[in-house]
Amino acid sequence: MNVLDFEKLVRNEKTAKHYVLTRCSMVAGLHCPNCSGDRLYEVENGKRRRCPRCGHTFNPFAGRYLNNVKLSASEWLWVVKLFELESSATVIASETGISYPTALKTIDTIRCAIAETRCLNGGAPGVFEARNRGGRLGAPNGNGASGDAEPVADDTVLYHLELGNDCLILTERSPEYGYLVCGERKIEVVDHGRSFPRLRVYCSAKGFWPFAKERFVKYHGIPLGKLPGYLEEMSFRWLNRGTPLFDLILERLCRYAPAGTFTKRARDEQLVH
Ligand SMILES: [Zn+2]
């Protein structure tokens, strides 16, 4: 969506809300969060909905990712537009007038919506094997049989992301594997900790890591607990490169969030670098 079309959406709160509600209905129809009833009527001049079956009154965004931050519809659309354009939280806050902490929370919510539950669970467990350049890991002088490999301990892999047929694995800086084997494919070390001193990055996707890295370095450090969300955002941008992202992002935000999404999130403020 170009800025001329976007301008029409945010002409006033009514047009913005109409657009967001329409998108919500397209993604998942409105239903009562209390009893799942879908025969609802409007109250308070359309601000809220009431369920005649159980009497519950709720705002039409209840239960969706959008509802995690109390923004007006036009503020949400502006944030999504600026996020699409890769603006920082500082720019988003100053351009929309929302506070910086709210901008951060809004961006976190977008990343969670993009990643869905993967954002909360970190890397999905995978089965990896490690090999040094000569053969079996740890074999003297690297003379082990080339077919042997050792499994990688679960706590060594910090994050694992599947990108179509490709695979991105982050481990602590310390392991000195020559490469990993993931699904019988050899995954080379593509960043030996030069960009991110505390990480080793194994990746078979030649194009993805440079794409993600140039964006990561702008942040001057990413909390380790938030790294999965950043990586999911990068994979989303990578997989949809060349496609306008505005409606794709908004569609994710309009989905219903799994129960407990915003109350059990781990906070890990450890910096990557
Ligand atoms: Zn109900």
mmCIF file of C-alpha atoms and ligand atoms in Angstrom:
data_model
loop_
_atom_site.group_PDB
_atom_site.id
_atom_site.type_symbol
_atom_site.label_atom_id
_atom_site.label_comp_id
_atom_site.label_asym_id
_atom_site.label_seq_id
_atom_site.Cartn_x
_atom_site.Cartn_y
_atom_site.Cartn_z
ATOM 1 C CA MET A 1 0.000 0.000 0.000
ATOM 2 C CA ASN A 2 1.545 3.283 -1.045
ATOM 3 C CA VAL A 3 1.331 6.429 1.039
ATOM 4 C CA LEU A 4 -1.477 7.940 -1.063
ATOM 5 C CA ASP A 5 -3.757 4.978 -0.372
ATOM 6 C CA PHE A 6 -2.566 4.894 3.212
ATOM 7 C CA GLU A 7 -3.514 8.542 3.673
ATOM 8 C CA LYS A 8 -7.133 7.695 2.878
ATOM 9 C CA LEU A 9 -7.211 5.077 5.626
ATOM 10 C CA VAL A 10 -5.957 7.381 8.332
ATOM 11 C CA ARG A 11 -8.011 10.418 7.265
ATOM 12 C CA ASN A 12 -9.831 10.113 10.583
ATOM 13 C CA GLU A 13 -10.371 7.567 13.335
ATOM 14 C CA LYS A 14 -13.624 6.373 11.777
ATOM 15 C CA THR A 15 -12.012 5.394 8.470
ATOM 16 C CA ALA A 16 -9.068 3.814 10.301
ATOM 17 C CA LYS A 17 -11.296 1.788 12.597
ATOM 18 C CA HIS A 18 -13.455 0.652 9.713
ATOM 19 C CA TYR A 19 -10.371 -0.641 7.898
ATOM 20 C CA VAL A 20 -8.997 -2.459 10.945
ATOM 21 C CA LEU A 21 -12.373 -4.008 11.784
ATOM 22 C CA THR A 22 -12.828 -5.145 8.192
ATOM 23 C CA ARG A 23 -9.409 -6.788 8.274
ATOM 24 C CA CYS A 24 -10.223 -8.430 11.611
ATOM 25 C CA SER A 25 -13.458 -9.844 10.201
ATOM 26 C CA MET A 26 -11.613 -11.181 7.145
ATOM 27 C CA VAL A 27 -8.971 -12.881 9.275
ATOM 28 C CA ALA A 28 -11.232 -14.292 11.982
ATOM 29 C CA GLY A 29 -14.864 -13.396 12.560
ATOM 30 C CA LEU A 30 -15.871 -11.551 15.703
ATOM 31 C CA HIS A 31 -17.050 -13.770 18.501
ATOM 32 C CA CYS A 32 -17.711 -13.447 22.185
ATOM 33 C CA PRO A 33 -14.528 -14.170 24.184
ATOM 34 C CA ASN A 34 -16.706 -15.513 26.998
ATOM 35 C CA CYS A 35 -18.946 -18.049 25.231
ATOM 36 C CA SER A 36 -17.775 -17.903 21.581
ATOM 37 C CA GLY A 37 -21.211 -16.732 20.486
ATOM 38 C CA ASP A 38 -21.080 -14.950 17.149
ATOM 39 C CA ARG A 39 -24.447 -13.196 17.199
ATOM 40 C CA LEU A 40 -23.443 -9.824 18.576
ATOM 41 C CA TYR A 41 -24.785 -6.321 18.549
ATOM 42 C CA GLU A 42 -23.102 -2.967 18.842
ATOM 43 C CA VAL A 43 -23.309 -0.809 21.964
ATOM 44 C CA GLU A 44 -21.777 2.537 22.968
ATOM 45 C CA ASN A 45 -21.962 3.913 19.428
ATOM 46 C CA GLY A 46 -20.127 0.948 17.965
ATOM 47 C CA LYS A 47 -17.210 1.093 20.411
ATOM 48 C CA ARG A 48 -18.064 -2.233 21.995
ATOM 49 C CA ARG A 49 -20.026 -5.391 21.249
ATOM 50 C CA ARG A 50 -22.500 -7.230 23.442
ATOM 51 C CA CYS A 51 -23.271 -10.916 23.348
ATOM 52 C CA PRO A 52 -27.000 -11.524 23.883
ATOM 53 C CA ARG A 53 -26.366 -15.133 24.880
ATOM 54 C CA CYS A 54 -24.225 -14.419 27.962
ATOM 55 C CA GLY A 55 -24.516 -10.649 28.303
ATOM 56 C CA HIS A 56 -20.760 -10.061 28.009
ATOM 57 C CA THR A 57 -19.692 -6.659 26.636
ATOM 58 C CA PHE A 58 -16.271 -6.326 25.027
ATOM 59 C CA ASN A 59 -14.268 -4.294 22.577
ATOM 60 C CA PRO A 60 -14.146 -5.765 19.076
ATOM 61 C CA PHE A 61 -10.379 -6.336 19.252
ATOM 62 C CA ALA A 62 -10.546 -8.423 22.447
ATOM 63 C CA GLY A 63 -8.368 -11.510 22.268
ATOM 64 C CA ARG A 64 -6.432 -10.371 19.202
ATOM 65 C CA TYR A 65 -2.772 -9.369 19.138
ATOM 66 C CA LEU A 66 -3.900 -5.793 18.477
ATOM 67 C CA ASN A 67 -5.501 -5.672 21.879
ATOM 68 C CA ASN A 68 -2.169 -6.028 23.698
ATOM 69 C CA VAL A 69 -1.519 -2.297 23.350
ATOM 70 C CA LYS A 70 -4.121 0.361 23.909
ATOM 71 C CA LEU A 71 -3.788 2.398 20.742
ATOM 72 C CA SER A 72 -6.426 3.968 18.551
ATOM 73 C CA ALA A 73 -6.987 2.340 15.163
ATOM 74 C CA SER A 74 -5.254 5.196 13.356
ATOM 75 C CA GLU A 75 -2.260 4.981 15.718
ATOM 76 C CA TRP A 76 -2.034 1.255 15.026
ATOM 77 C CA LEU A 77 -2.110 1.835 11.279
ATOM 78 C CA TRP A 78 0.626 4.449 11.556
ATOM 79 C CA VAL A 79 2.801 2.149 13.641
ATOM 80 C CA VAL A 80 2.337 -0.704 11.163
ATOM 81 C CA LYS A 81 3.206 1.610 8.277
ATOM 82 C CA LEU A 82 6.363 2.864 10.006
ATOM 83 C CA PHE A 83 7.323 -0.678 11.038
ATOM 84 C CA GLU A 84 6.908 -1.784 7.429
ATOM 85 C CA LEU A 85 9.388 0.958 6.513
ATOM 86 C CA GLU A 86 11.797 -0.369 9.175
ATOM 87 C CA SER A 87 11.610 2.720 11.368
ATOM 88 C CA SER A 88 13.105 2.508 14.844
ATOM 89 C CA ALA A 89 11.076 2.730 18.046
ATOM 90 C CA THR A 90 12.439 6.255 18.541
ATOM 91 C CA VAL A 91 11.143 7.359 15.139
ATOM 92 C CA ILE A 92 7.808 5.610 15.638
ATOM 93 C CA ALA A 93 7.348 7.330 18.996
ATOM 94 C CA SER A 94 8.225 10.776 17.692
ATOM 95 C CA GLU A 95 6.193 10.469 14.479
ATOM 96 C CA THR A 96 3.023 9.138 16.134
ATOM 97 C CA GLY A 97 3.182 10.937 19.476
ATOM 98 C CA ILE A 98 2.977 7.707 21.487
ATOM 99 C CA SER A 99 5.493 7.240 24.291
ATOM 100 C CA TYR A 100 8.770 5.413 23.680
ATOM 101 C CA PRO A 101 7.881 2.525 26.059
ATOM 102 C CA THR A 102 4.555 2.141 24.251
ATOM 103 C CA ALA A 103 6.339 2.132 20.901
ATOM 104 C CA LEU A 104 8.633 -0.647 22.178
ATOM 105 C CA LYS A 105 5.685 -2.656 23.461
ATOM 106 C CA THR A 106 3.883 -2.180 20.157
ATOM 107 C CA ILE A 107 6.884 -3.394 18.171
ATOM 108 C CA ASP A 108 7.240 -6.411 20.469
ATOM 109 C CA THR A 109 3.580 -7.177 19.857
ATOM 110 C CA ILE A 110 4.070 -6.987 16.092
ATOM 111 C CA ARG A 111 7.035 -9.361 16.314
ATOM 112 C CA CYS A 112 5.019 -11.778 18.441
ATOM 113 C CA ALA A 113 2.148 -11.612 15.960
ATOM 114 C CA ILE A 114 4.547 -12.288 13.090
ATOM 115 C CA ALA A 115 6.197 -15.193 14.907
ATOM 116 C CA GLU A 116 3.031 -16.448 16.586
ATOM 117 C CA THR A 117 3.897 -19.024 19.234
ATOM 118 C CA ARG A 118 7.438 -19.561 17.964
ATOM 119 C CA CYS A 119 8.324 -16.176 19.404
ATOM 120 C CA LEU A 120 7.453 -17.387 22.865
ATOM 121 C CA ASN A 121 9.130 -20.748 22.726
ATOM 122 C CA GLY A 122 12.438 -19.768 21.202
ATOM 123 C CA GLY A 123 13.964 -22.145 18.727
ATOM 124 C CA ALA A 124 12.108 -25.330 18.089
ATOM 125 C CA PRO A 125 14.125 -28.313 19.263
ATOM 126 C CA GLY A 126 16.100 -29.825 16.457
ATOM 127 C CA VAL A 127 18.485 -32.705 16.024
ATOM 128 C CA PHE A 128 21.908 -31.515 14.988
ATOM 129 C CA GLU A 129 25.264 -33.131 14.676
ATOM 130 C CA ALA A 130 28.577 -31.352 14.910
ATOM 131 C CA ARG A 131 31.718 -32.081 12.971
ATOM 132 C CA ASN A 132 35.074 -30.473 12.845
ATOM 133 C CA ARG A 133 36.813 -29.987 9.552
ATOM 134 C CA GLY A 134 38.593 -33.341 9.651
ATOM 135 C CA GLY A 135 35.791 -35.623 10.642
ATOM 136 C CA ARG A 136 34.578 -36.728 14.035
ATOM 137 C CA LEU A 137 34.255 -33.989 16.602
ATOM 138 C CA GLY A 138 37.014 -34.148 19.156
ATOM 139 C CA ALA A 139 39.021 -36.798 17.356
ATOM 140 C CA PRO A 140 42.771 -36.207 17.708
ATOM 141 C CA ASN A 141 44.092 -34.306 14.732
ATOM 142 C CA GLY A 142 40.687 -34.502 13.137
ATOM 143 C CA ASN A 143 41.357 -37.993 11.890
ATOM 144 C CA GLY A 144 38.092 -39.589 12.862
ATOM 145 C CA ALA A 145 35.874 -41.273 10.352
ATOM 146 C CA SER A 146 34.140 -38.650 8.252
ATOM 147 C CA GLY A 147 30.778 -40.361 8.710
ATOM 148 C CA ASP A 148 30.831 -40.035 12.505
ATOM 149 C CA ALA A 149 29.485 -37.054 14.314
ATOM 150 C CA GLU A 150 28.388 -36.128 17.791
ATOM 151 C CA PRO A 151 24.978 -34.825 18.713
ATOM 152 C CA VAL A 152 24.928 -31.200 19.768
ATOM 153 C CA ALA A 153 23.824 -30.704 23.361
ATOM 154 C CA ASP A 154 20.373 -29.177 23.655
ATOM 155 C CA ASP A 155 21.618 -26.177 25.612
ATOM 156 C CA THR A 156 24.263 -25.325 23.018
ATOM 157 C CA VAL A 157 21.825 -24.305 20.321
ATOM 158 C CA LEU A 158 20.342 -20.932 21.214
ATOM 159 C CA TYR A 159 18.051 -20.674 18.280
ATOM 160 C CA HIS A 160 17.097 -22.637 15.217
ATOM 161 C CA LEU A 161 15.028 -21.294 12.364
ATOM 162 C CA GLU A 162 13.816 -23.117 9.283
ATOM 163 C CA LEU A 163 13.632 -20.970 6.163
ATOM 164 C CA GLY A 164 11.995 -23.101 3.527
ATOM 165 C CA ASN A 165 14.672 -25.662 2.714
ATOM 166 C CA ASP A 166 17.312 -23.658 4.518
ATOM 167 C CA CYS A 167 18.297 -23.643 8.117
ATOM 168 C CA LEU A 168 19.738 -21.017 10.463
ATOM 169 C CA ILE A 169 21.294 -22.091 13.761
ATOM 170 C CA LEU A 170 22.769 -19.864 16.463
ATOM 171 C CA THR A 171 25.005 -21.288 19.152
ATOM 172 C CA GLU A 172 27.115 -19.846 21.919
ATOM 173 C CA ARG A 173 30.414 -18.401 20.783
ATOM 174 C CA SER A 174 32.491 -21.130 22.416
ATOM 175 C CA PRO A 175 31.735 -24.264 20.325
ATOM 176 C CA GLU A 176 34.380 -24.731 17.701
ATOM 177 C CA TYR A 177 32.546 -26.937 15.279
ATOM 178 C CA GLY A 178 33.647 -26.764 11.676
ATOM 179 C CA TYR A 179 30.089 -27.205 10.576
ATOM 180 C CA LEU A 180 26.782 -28.691 11.697
ATOM 181 C CA VAL A 181 24.640 -31.262 10.005
ATOM 182 C CA CYS A 182 20.962 -30.420 9.967
ATOM 183 C CA GLY A 183 18.561 -32.785 8.220
ATOM 184 C CA GLU A 184 21.525 -34.399 6.412
ATOM 185 C CA ARG A 185 22.549 -31.026 5.031
ATOM 186 C CA LYS A 186 25.843 -29.432 5.868
ATOM 187 C CA ILE A 187 25.459 -26.066 7.560
ATOM 188 C CA GLU A 188 28.559 -23.910 7.391
ATOM 189 C CA VAL A 189 29.634 -21.317 9.931
ATOM 190 C CA VAL A 190 28.830 -18.045 8.189
ATOM 191 C CA ASP A 191 29.718 -15.645 10.990
ATOM 192 C CA HIS A 192 32.598 -16.605 13.284
ATOM 193 C CA GLY A 193 31.595 -14.120 15.932
ATOM 194 C CA ARG A 194 33.030 -11.137 14.111
ATOM 195 C CA SER A 195 29.694 -9.312 13.985
ATOM 196 C CA PHE A 196 28.229 -10.856 17.121
ATOM 197 C CA PRO A 197 31.041 -11.852 19.493
ATOM 198 C CA ARG A 198 28.852 -14.057 21.639
ATOM 199 C CA LEU A 199 27.335 -16.030 18.780
ATOM 200 C CA ARG A 200 28.354 -18.450 16.119
ATOM 201 C CA VAL A 201 25.994 -18.476 13.197
ATOM 202 C CA TYR A 202 25.551 -21.545 11.024
ATOM 203 C CA CYS A 203 23.473 -21.011 7.933
ATOM 204 C CA SER A 204 22.999 -22.664 4.588
ATOM 205 C CA ALA A 205 21.028 -19.744 3.186
ATOM 206 C CA LYS A 206 23.603 -17.635 1.387
ATOM 207 C CA GLY A 207 21.265 -14.694 1.065
ATOM 208 C CA PHE A 208 19.443 -14.628 4.390
ATOM 209 C CA TRP A 209 22.230 -13.999 6.861
ATOM 210 C CA PRO A 210 23.656 -10.892 5.140
ATOM 211 C CA PHE A 211 20.087 -9.595 4.845
ATOM 212 C CA ALA A 212 19.418 -10.133 8.568
ATOM 213 C CA LYS A 213 22.850 -9.031 9.744
ATOM 214 C CA GLU A 214 22.766 -5.619 8.158
ATOM 215 C CA ARG A 215 19.500 -4.991 10.006
ATOM 216 C CA PHE A 216 20.672 -6.436 13.341
ATOM 217 C CA VAL A 217 23.753 -4.266 13.575
ATOM 218 C CA LYS A 218 21.538 -1.166 13.673
ATOM 219 C CA TYR A 219 20.204 -2.225 17.070
ATOM 220 C CA HIS A 220 23.581 -2.136 18.851
ATOM 221 C CA GLY A 221 22.719 -5.267 20.820
ATOM 222 C CA ILE A 222 19.586 -7.345 21.140
ATOM 223 C CA PRO A 223 18.350 -8.887 24.403
ATOM 224 C CA LEU A 224 18.895 -12.619 24.064
ATOM 225 C CA GLY A 225 15.306 -13.391 25.032
ATOM 226 C CA LYS A 226 14.097 -11.137 22.249
ATOM 227 C CA LEU A 227 16.404 -12.530 19.592
ATOM 228 C CA PRO A 228 13.873 -15.127 18.351
ATOM 229 C CA GLY A 229 11.323 -12.379 17.720
ATOM 230 C CA TYR A 230 13.882 -10.336 15.756
ATOM 231 C CA LEU A 231 14.861 -13.392 13.726
ATOM 232 C CA GLU A 232 11.259 -14.238 12.978
ATOM 233 C CA GLU A 233 10.745 -10.664 11.811
ATOM 234 C CA MET A 234 13.796 -10.957 9.543
ATOM 235 C CA SER A 235 12.638 -14.278 8.111
ATOM 236 C CA PHE A 236 9.194 -12.747 7.501
ATOM 237 C CA ARG A 237 10.800 -9.795 5.677
ATOM 238 C CA TRP A 238 13.123 -12.141 3.793
ATOM 239 C CA LEU A 239 10.415 -14.574 2.701
ATOM 240 C CA ASN A 240 8.141 -11.685 1.659
ATOM 241 C CA ARG A 241 10.805 -9.446 0.129
ATOM 242 C CA GLY A 242 9.460 -7.587 -2.880
ATOM 243 C CA THR A 243 5.915 -7.798 -1.457
ATOM 244 C CA PRO A 244 4.181 -4.880 0.299
ATOM 245 C CA LEU A 245 4.130 -5.865 3.952
ATOM 246 C CA PHE A 246 1.545 -3.463 5.365
ATOM 247 C CA ASP A 247 -1.525 -5.684 5.004
ATOM 248 C CA LEU A 248 0.440 -8.848 5.792
ATOM 249 C CA ILE A 249 1.552 -7.367 9.129
ATOM 250 C CA LEU A 250 -1.910 -6.033 9.908
ATOM 251 C CA GLU A 251 -3.404 -9.425 9.121
ATOM 252 C CA ARG A 252 -1.093 -11.065 11.685
ATOM 253 C CA LEU A 253 -2.094 -8.481 14.291
ATOM 254 C CA CYS A 254 -5.783 -9.127 13.638
ATOM 255 C CA ARG A 255 -5.462 -12.816 14.515
ATOM 256 C CA TYR A 256 -6.529 -14.115 17.892
ATOM 257 C CA ALA A 257 -3.518 -14.611 20.142
ATOM 258 C CA PRO A 258 -3.128 -17.986 21.872
ATOM 259 C CA ALA A 259 -4.294 -17.903 25.487
ATOM 260 C CA GLY A 260 -1.600 -16.595 27.834
ATOM 261 C CA THR A 261 0.482 -15.044 25.056
ATOM 262 C CA PHE A 262 1.002 -11.754 26.827
ATOM 263 C CA THR A 263 1.232 -12.865 30.424
ATOM 264 C CA LYS A 264 3.948 -15.540 30.392
ATOM 265 C CA ARG A 265 6.589 -14.039 28.185
ATOM 266 C CA ALA A 266 10.095 -14.671 29.393
ATOM 267 C CA ARG A 267 12.182 -11.558 29.909
ATOM 268 C CA ASP A 268 15.845 -12.007 29.311
ATOM 269 C CA GLU A 269 17.802 -8.798 29.221
ATOM 270 C CA GLN A 270 21.136 -10.431 28.432
ATOM 271 C CA LEU A 271 22.733 -8.612 25.563
ATOM 272 C CA VAL A 272 24.012 -10.362 22.474
ATOM 273 C CA HIS A 273 26.894 -8.001 22.067
HETATM 274 ZN ZN ZN B 1 -21.112 -14.607 25.045
#
